[in-house]
Amino acid sequence: MKKLSSAQVNAFNMTTRELSCKLREIVADGSERIEIHNTCGQRYIGTGLGAVQLDIYGTPGNDLGAFMDGAEITVHGNAQDGCGNTMNAGKIIIHGNAGDTLGLSARDGKVFVKGNVGYRTGIHMKEYHAQKPVIIIGGTAQDFFGEYMAGGILVLLGLNLQEGERQKANFIGTGMHGGVIYVRGKVEDFQLGKELGTADLNEEDYDALGKIVNEFASYFGHDAQEILKCKFTKLYPLYLRPYGKLYAY
Amino acid sequence: MKTYLPPKFIIERDQYRCTQCQACVSQCSFDANYYDAEDDEVRSREENCVGCHRCVVFCPTNAITVRENPSSYRRNESWTHEAIEDIIKQSETGGMLLTGMGTDKGYPIFWDHLLLNASQVTNPSIDPLREPMELTTYLGQKPDMVKLTSDSTDIETEITNQIKLDIPIMLTAMSYGAISLNTQESLARAATEAGTLWNTGEGGLHPSLRKYANNMVAQVASGRFGVHSEYLNMARVVEIKIGQGAKPGIGGHLPGEKVSLDVSATRMIPQGTDALSPAPQHDIYSIEDLSQLIYALKEATNYTKPISVKIAAVHNSAAIASGMVRAGADIIVLDGLRGSTGATPKIIRDNVGIPIELALAAVDERLRKEGIRNKASIVVAGGIRNSGDVTKAIALGADAVYIGTAALIALGCHVCQQCHTGKCAWGICTTNVGLTKRINPNIGTRRLTNLLNSWSLEIKDMLGGMGINAIESLRGNRLHLRGVGLSDTELKILGVRAAGS
Ligand code: SF4
Ligand code: SF4
């Protein structure tokens, strides 16, 4: 494999703007891989950078990878809110937890979270032909997981739940009208939005899920087969047009 | 269920003139005219007629008259025809009443209570036919002060991202999907020719319109349809849509029937699914969040584009606008109560929001008081009907206006309020392939540039009459306005004196 030309940035005491200018500069100089150290709340890391590899140490701020177009970001820590906002292409791997609205309106790309996530994960994600965003969460999620979802794949593993303990999110998939959610372990009907149907996974589902879980396991040192042994539930939208009957013409 | 609704319109066909050519049959997309082969006669189903006048205009012998159904209920100030018929519709469907265009209610139109000044004796008027008149407008943040170079030949202060408009009139947000591609192309080309901007609405950019991107405002709304970094970077201005005057506080549902193959490719969602724009932007629950999205978009475009934020004019507009400017917006757009839309619940359209004139006056005043008026341009929309409204808006404090309905009327719209049905007989608000052909972009562009040109001439005439030779000198100059028939409170909010004082 060709070795990537790499650079390092010490983000200590840098403002968001200073860091983003610095990163743009480094990318313009031809670096394909950048390590960012002492990251502390700077926003929009990865936005507008194109296809570059970023390794972030410390805690990046909100909107990490917003409107991202092909970057590959690894966070060696936690991410905050709005991570992967309206993401178009690329990959975000988080070795910790992430905040609210992870992957909001994402159109493509992948997000892997080792730990837990906040509210409204994957809200209004979409898909179009081959552009199909994927988000997989190792831990648990808060309410409104997959709200308004219009496409893509969400996977919720709940690896940190006790045996038999149910998932924490309520109102899962409220307003969902596209895409699919796979939930591992127990999820009760009352936790689901009323627009959802539940089903067992078929071969195609296992195929798609297997690939995602394998990649997830490879980043965080899990055993994919062990994860896949447990029962999964498939959640899908019952209607393509959940609000089609609201109006009198 | 038998409907209790009477026909809204009566279609009269002068049998002496009618040649049974059936033009009205093919022109009516609402299925209100048909040919009875047995009797060899064109007839009407009046209950379907929406009064769009397509057949009237296209009847080669002028045989058709369409008029409001004159039959009336017992007179009642409370239970008007509309109140009764809305209930009938709802009792027959169980749904929210949906409608298109802007409110048709008689809320006060303050433009009609404001009068412009003219020079007489004490200062000369200017003749725009012989003297240069400047309508050029720059949108974007202006510096707090301007420093000249030591030899005074140039400006030392760095001026950021100014958008130069040849006329202070822009074409407002109308998405492909809500309107036809031919309509959008007409708007895009007209804006390009006239040196102003058009707006994608929230539907993304169709590849065939990329060549007009240099005059494009790229909208980013809650659905984020077709939003990607290329789209953002192609545009001249990026506009965050928070709200719209015709439906403040609610989102938009583009019905699946309108999501054709081509619309689906532009919005990047599967064909036939409803395109749902949620009510809020889900990453904006506060001014701080707005700021976060403004700067995310600035980052995504490397600080090369002004960011505009559009809200519906509501009770607290002035305070909200102040927050928007502080959040980093370079342009703020206020869309008033009379603003139009492709589809909105009627109850919201007709009952929510405030008139644009009051919102504009309040926002301009507030920003001036806070010393931040220069930090953002103000653009107003919602019910601008003619160049008089434009000129008054600018005197009241706007930098520029957006027009929507006026532009569509130039293209043929007869304000029949059926945009939400997707059947627009004028080929404007529809994605039906047969109907969209009714707009020819060459002719559409011409009609629009003609309109913009005539308004420009009129504005210059009004300016000249006031003794002003640049629109810049009228901006926020409320001394050029006087109010008639307004209460003291209204005059105070508008910041204008009563006529005669
Ligand atoms: S074309 Fe318009 S006005 Fe004429 S009958 Fe049809 S709906 Fe009525
Ligand atoms: S755009 Fe078409 S449907 Fe809408 S009001 Fe105008 S003529 Fe009627």
PDB file of N, CA, C and O in Angstrom, chain B residues 129 212 311:
ATOM      1  N   LEU B 129     -34.783  60.028 -17.837  1.00  0.00           N
ATOM      2  CA  LEU B 129     -34.555  59.780 -19.260  1.00  0.00           C
ATOM      3  C   LEU B 129     -33.217  60.350 -19.699  1.00  0.00           C
ATOM      4  O   LEU B 129     -32.597  59.865 -20.633  1.00  0.00           O
ATOM      5  N   TYR B 212     -26.808  28.379 -14.578  1.00  0.00           N
ATOM      6  CA  TYR B 212     -27.319  29.619 -13.979  1.00  0.00           C
ATOM      7  C   TYR B 212     -26.947  29.723 -12.499  1.00  0.00           C
ATOM      8  O   TYR B 212     -27.503  30.532 -11.759  1.00  0.00           O
ATOM      9  N   ILE B 311     -36.810  33.849   7.561  1.00  0.00           N
ATOM     10  CA  ILE B 311     -37.851  33.501   8.532  1.00  0.00           C
ATOM     11  C   ILE B 311     -39.195  34.067   8.067  1.00  0.00           C
ATOM     12  O   ILE B 311     -39.246  35.006   7.275  1.00  0.00           O
TER      13      ILE B 311
END
